[in-house]
Every structure is written in structure tokens, then in C-alpha cells.
Amino acid sequence: MSTTAGGHGPTTTATDSPTPIAPTAGARRPRTTAQREAARPSWSADPYSEALRTGRGPLFLSRADGWLLPLEVERWCGAADAVDLDVLRRCEGAVIDVGCGPGRLVAELAARGRTALGVDVSEAAVAHTVRLGGQALRSSVFEPLPGEGRWGTALLVDGNLGIGGDPRTLLDRLTRLLCPGGLLIAETVPLDVDERLSVRIVRATDAWGATGTPFPWARLGTPALLRYARPLGWRTVAQWSAGGRSFVALRSRSTSSSAEPPKRTAVISSQRPRNTSDDRPVPNR
């Protein structure tokens, strides 16, 4: 691994599924309706939900021309590995995992006594995270979330820089989720890539006959991420590679005029008690 300079209860059932956050008066909205809606329908539906329930693929993002990007379902549904643990050691304060999937990182943080919240549009992903002992919320990152402006670290791993298909809008949104000077740890494509895609989630056997709803996605290498991040006030803290995966740690502006008070309209599923002290932005149910 090479590193640049820098700092680092009861199980819920289907009837207990978390619900989306209701927008509140005065809440900041995404720039377009498409940003808010893009991820929710497709990632909430089969075959993705089925794969998370079984813990098995193969599963792919498919483009109309037959291009396929494998999704690492088995790794996502397994325990945090050595590469993941290195990422978690770099986290500061309370952690929000955007696009948490089946929740291995949130569960690992919870097991270590850290405050962490997973956010995902997939009901199956949220349910899996809760079964592992983590806190999780079914929502889009572009909707109001608990603890806005107070999170110490945001995670965008496993390709989640692609959420919404607009990296600039996603990075801008994260500046409002993090506390001033907060940390973003993002996993990038280990190539110099900057792509916008319209994709569907498919099994290998469905690749040419996919009927799911297409949604926008993006793929970014580290150079592209930095090009989007710097004009928004992000500062590079570290870059590293491990296990064939690439990561960047960025720090947000040290001052912010856009941080909002925590939202308390969300329903969060968890097996653990919640706290609302200044360094624990996850609200009580």
C-alpha cells in the first residue's frame, strides 16, 4: 500500500422496514428532481434486493450496448476485510456511510463502539445492515438526513461516487452533511476515468433482455475526483491503494455557511440505543 502525506436487541422483520425521510419545511432540495429520484427505484428492486438477501451474485451494471460492470456482491455481504479496516481506522468522529449496501462497514464501526449510520435506498440493504447490528436509514443522500452539518466522516466506497451520475452535485451535498473541516473518504476507479452512464442492474442471464428502469451513474478515477472536488473547497488529505482498490481522503472547508440543523423526521432501524450529544448526530427514534 502506498500513502501520500496526510492525516489520516431484537432483529427487525420486514414489517419493521425503515421509511424514507419526509421533506421538512425549509429543507434544501437537490438541484433537480432527477437527482432525488435517480437511485431509488432501481436499487430498491430485484435483482439487487434478491442478491443482497442471498449474499450471492453474479450481478452487473449494464449499459444499453451490452457493456457490463461486475458488482462485488459476495464481498459487500461479507465481513469487513483488511482494506476496509484500514479505511475505518482513518475515520474521524461520527460516520455516515452513503450507499451503505448490506452494511459491513457500519456494522464493524458499531461493533467498535463508534457512532455510524448507513444510508441506502434499498430496503434489502437497510434490513441486512440492521441484522448485522448497525443503524441504517432508507433514504437517498439527496433527501434531508439526520445530523446535517455535524458528521465527522462521510464514506463513499464500493463505487458510490457514481450515485446520481453527477459527481459535482454529490460532492456539494456532502459538504452540507459534514461538519466544517469534516472528512470524506471516497473509493475511486483505479484508472484515470471520468464517465457518465445510464445503466440497469441485471443478472448475467438478463444482460441483453433487461427490463429494469435505467438510472444515471458515474465512474471516477482519482484525477477526475480531484478536478471536481478542488473548486468546491475540498482539500486532499491522502491517496492510497490497497488490494486492487484506490482511495482518496478529502477534507471539507473549515468554515461553512450552509450547515443545517439535524432533521428529526427520519425513521432509523437499529438494534442499538441512539444518542444525541454534539459528537453523536444520530437522533433517537
PDB file of N, CA and C in Angstrom, residues 105-143:
ATOM      1  N   LEU A 105     -19.504  -2.143   6.758  1.00  0.00           N
ATOM      2  CA  LEU A 105     -18.700  -1.094   7.377  1.00  0.00           C
ATOM      3  C   LEU A 105     -19.414  -0.481   8.576  1.00  0.00           C
ATOM      4  N   VAL A 106     -20.709  -0.247   8.428  1.00  0.00           N
ATOM      5  CA  VAL A 106     -21.489   0.298   9.545  1.00  0.00           C
ATOM      6  C   VAL A 106     -21.485  -0.677  10.717  1.00  0.00           C
ATOM      7  N   ALA A 107     -21.664  -1.959  10.424  1.00  0.00           N
ATOM      8  CA  ALA A 107     -21.672  -2.965  11.482  1.00  0.00           C
ATOM      9  C   ALA A 107     -20.329  -3.054  12.185  1.00  0.00           C
ATOM     10  N   GLU A 108     -19.240  -2.975  11.426  1.00  0.00           N
ATOM     11  CA  GLU A 108     -17.907  -3.030  12.026  1.00  0.00           C
ATOM     12  C   GLU A 108     -17.662  -1.823  12.925  1.00  0.00           C
ATOM     13  N   LEU A 109     -18.064  -0.652  12.467  1.00  0.00           N
ATOM     14  CA  LEU A 109     -17.921   0.544  13.304  1.00  0.00           C
ATOM     15  C   LEU A 109     -18.744   0.419  14.578  1.00  0.00           C
ATOM     16  N   ALA A 110     -19.983  -0.081  14.456  1.00  0.00           N
ATOM     17  CA  ALA A 110     -20.837  -0.251  15.637  1.00  0.00           C
ATOM     18  C   ALA A 110     -20.215  -1.230  16.625  1.00  0.00           C
ATOM     19  N   ALA A 111     -19.635  -2.304  16.114  1.00  0.00           N
ATOM     20  CA  ALA A 111     -19.004  -3.294  16.983  1.00  0.00           C
ATOM     21  C   ALA A 111     -17.827  -2.712  17.741  1.00  0.00           C
ATOM     22  N   ARG A 112     -17.218  -1.659  17.175  1.00  0.00           N
ATOM     23  CA  ARG A 112     -16.091  -0.994  17.826  1.00  0.00           C
ATOM     24  C   ARG A 112     -16.537   0.170  18.702  1.00  0.00           C
ATOM     25  N   GLY A 113     -17.849   0.332  18.867  1.00  0.00           N
ATOM     26  CA  GLY A 113     -18.370   1.391  19.718  1.00  0.00           C
ATOM     27  C   GLY A 113     -18.408   2.752  19.065  1.00  0.00           C
ATOM     28  N   ARG A 114     -18.267   2.800  17.752  1.00  0.00           N
ATOM     29  CA  ARG A 114     -18.295   4.062  17.030  1.00  0.00           C
ATOM     30  C   ARG A 114     -19.726   4.412  16.612  1.00  0.00           C
ATOM     31  N   THR A 115     -20.042   5.686  16.578  1.00  0.00           N
ATOM     32  CA  THR A 115     -21.334   6.138  16.072  1.00  0.00           C
ATOM     33  C   THR A 115     -21.297   6.130  14.553  1.00  0.00           C
ATOM     34  N   ALA A 116     -22.221   5.390  13.940  1.00  0.00           N
ATOM     35  CA  ALA A 116     -22.240   5.281  12.484  1.00  0.00           C
ATOM     36  C   ALA A 116     -23.662   5.071  12.009  1.00  0.00           C
ATOM     37  N   LEU A 117     -23.960   5.626  10.864  1.00  0.00           N
ATOM     38  CA  LEU A 117     -25.269   5.479  10.234  1.00  0.00           C
ATOM     39  C   LEU A 117     -25.073   5.117   8.773  1.00  0.00           C
ATOM     40  N   GLY A 118     -25.754   4.067   8.315  1.00  0.00           N
ATOM     41  CA  GLY A 118     -25.775   3.729   6.910  1.00  0.00           C
ATOM     42  C   GLY A 118     -27.003   4.323   6.250  1.00  0.00           C
ATOM     43  N   VAL A 119     -26.828   4.810   5.039  1.00  0.00           N
ATOM     44  CA  VAL A 119     -27.931   5.371   4.258  1.00  0.00           C
ATOM     45  C   VAL A 119     -27.974   4.647   2.921  1.00  0.00           C
ATOM     46  N   ASP A 120     -29.141   4.121   2.571  1.00  0.00           N
ATOM     47  CA  ASP A 120     -29.268   3.400   1.308  1.00  0.00           C
ATOM     48  C   ASP A 120     -30.720   3.442   0.856  1.00  0.00           C
ATOM     49  N   VAL A 121     -30.940   3.473  -0.465  1.00  0.00           N
ATOM     50  CA  VAL A 121     -32.310   3.489  -0.987  1.00  0.00           C
ATOM     51  C   VAL A 121     -32.926   2.100  -1.026  1.00  0.00           C
ATOM     52  N   SER A 122     -32.130   1.061  -0.799  1.00  0.00           N
ATOM     53  CA  SER A 122     -32.614  -0.312  -0.878  1.00  0.00           C
ATOM     54  C   SER A 122     -33.109  -0.808   0.474  1.00  0.00           C
ATOM     55  N   GLU A 123     -34.352  -1.259   0.502  1.00  0.00           N
ATOM     56  CA  GLU A 123     -34.906  -1.829   1.733  1.00  0.00           C
ATOM     57  C   GLU A 123     -34.135  -3.066   2.148  1.00  0.00           C
ATOM     58  N   ALA A 124     -33.738  -3.888   1.175  1.00  0.00           N
ATOM     59  CA  ALA A 124     -32.976  -5.094   1.493  1.00  0.00           C
ATOM     60  C   ALA A 124     -31.630  -4.745   2.111  1.00  0.00           C
ATOM     61  N   ALA A 125     -30.982  -3.690   1.619  1.00  0.00           N
ATOM     62  CA  ALA A 125     -29.694  -3.264   2.165  1.00  0.00           C
ATOM     63  C   ALA A 125     -29.847  -2.796   3.603  1.00  0.00           C
ATOM     64  N   VAL A 126     -30.869  -1.996   3.866  1.00  0.00           N
ATOM     65  CA  VAL A 126     -31.098  -1.497   5.219  1.00  0.00           C
ATOM     66  C   VAL A 126     -31.395  -2.652   6.168  1.00  0.00           C
ATOM     67  N   ALA A 127     -32.243  -3.589   5.736  1.00  0.00           N
ATOM     68  CA  ALA A 127     -32.578  -4.733   6.585  1.00  0.00           C
ATOM     69  C   ALA A 127     -31.347  -5.567   6.900  1.00  0.00           C
ATOM     70  N   HIS A 128     -30.478  -5.759   5.918  1.00  0.00           N
ATOM     71  CA  HIS A 128     -29.251  -6.535   6.128  1.00  0.00           C
ATOM     72  C   HIS A 128     -28.336  -5.834   7.123  1.00  0.00           C
ATOM     73  N   THR A 129     -28.205  -4.516   6.990  1.00  0.00           N
ATOM     74  CA  THR A 129     -27.370  -3.741   7.905  1.00  0.00           C
ATOM     75  C   THR A 129     -27.866  -3.872   9.340  1.00  0.00           C
ATOM     76  N   VAL A 130     -29.167  -3.791   9.516  1.00  0.00           N
ATOM     77  CA  VAL A 130     -29.755  -3.898  10.850  1.00  0.00           C
ATOM     78  C   VAL A 130     -29.526  -5.285  11.444  1.00  0.00           C
ATOM     79  N   ARG A 131     -29.659  -6.316  10.613  1.00  0.00           N
ATOM     80  CA  ARG A 131     -29.415  -7.672  11.118  1.00  0.00           C
ATOM     81  C   ARG A 131     -27.990  -7.843  11.614  1.00  0.00           C
ATOM     82  N   LEU A 132     -27.062  -7.088  11.012  1.00  0.00           N
ATOM     83  CA  LEU A 132     -25.667  -7.159  11.449  1.00  0.00           C
ATOM     84  C   LEU A 132     -25.406  -6.349  12.718  1.00  0.00           C
ATOM     85  N   GLY A 133     -26.374  -5.548  13.143  1.00  0.00           N
ATOM     86  CA  GLY A 133     -26.209  -4.758  14.367  1.00  0.00           C
ATOM     87  C   GLY A 133     -25.925  -3.294  14.141  1.00  0.00           C
ATOM     88  N   GLY A 134     -26.041  -2.820  12.906  1.00  0.00           N
ATOM     89  CA  GLY A 134     -25.782  -1.420  12.616  1.00  0.00           C
ATOM     90  C   GLY A 134     -27.057  -0.589  12.559  1.00  0.00           C
ATOM     91  N   GLN A 135     -26.888   0.715  12.562  1.00  0.00           N
ATOM     92  CA  GLN A 135     -28.003   1.633  12.347  1.00  0.00           C
ATOM     93  C   GLN A 135     -28.082   1.955  10.858  1.00  0.00           C
ATOM     94  N   ALA A 136     -29.278   1.991  10.318  1.00  0.00           N
ATOM     95  CA  ALA A 136     -29.436   2.251   8.894  1.00  0.00           C
ATOM     96  C   ALA A 136     -30.746   2.960   8.622  1.00  0.00           C
ATOM     97  N   LEU A 137     -30.732   3.754   7.578  1.00  0.00           N
ATOM     98  CA  LEU A 137     -31.878   4.569   7.182  1.00  0.00           C
ATOM     99  C   LEU A 137     -32.133   4.372   5.695  1.00  0.00           C
ATOM    100  N   ARG A 138     -33.385   4.116   5.337  1.00  0.00           N
ATOM    101  CA  ARG A 138     -33.728   4.022   3.926  1.00  0.00           C
ATOM    102  C   ARG A 138     -34.028   5.418   3.396  1.00  0.00           C
ATOM    103  N   SER A 139     -33.119   5.919   2.581  1.00  0.00           N
ATOM    104  CA  SER A 139     -33.252   7.269   2.045  1.00  0.00           C
ATOM    105  C   SER A 139     -32.235   7.481   0.942  1.00  0.00           C
ATOM    106  N   SER A 140     -32.489   8.474   0.126  1.00  0.00           N
ATOM    107  CA  SER A 140     -31.484   8.970  -0.802  1.00  0.00           C
ATOM    108  C   SER A 140     -30.619   9.999  -0.087  1.00  0.00           C
ATOM    109  N   VAL A 141     -29.360  10.076  -0.467  1.00  0.00           N
ATOM    110  CA  VAL A 141     -28.469  11.079   0.111  1.00  0.00           C
ATOM    111  C   VAL A 141     -28.946  12.487  -0.227  1.00  0.00           C
ATOM    112  N   PHE A 142     -29.740  12.636  -1.285  1.00  0.00           N
ATOM    113  CA  PHE A 142     -30.201  13.952  -1.699  1.00  0.00           C
ATOM    114  C   PHE A 142     -31.442  14.408  -0.956  1.00  0.00           C
ATOM    115  N   GLU A 143     -31.980  13.582  -0.066  1.00  0.00           N
ATOM    116  CA  GLU A 143     -33.084  13.961   0.800  1.00  0.00           C
ATOM    117  C   GLU A 143     -32.524  14.440   2.141  1.00  0.00           C
TER     118      GLU A 143
END
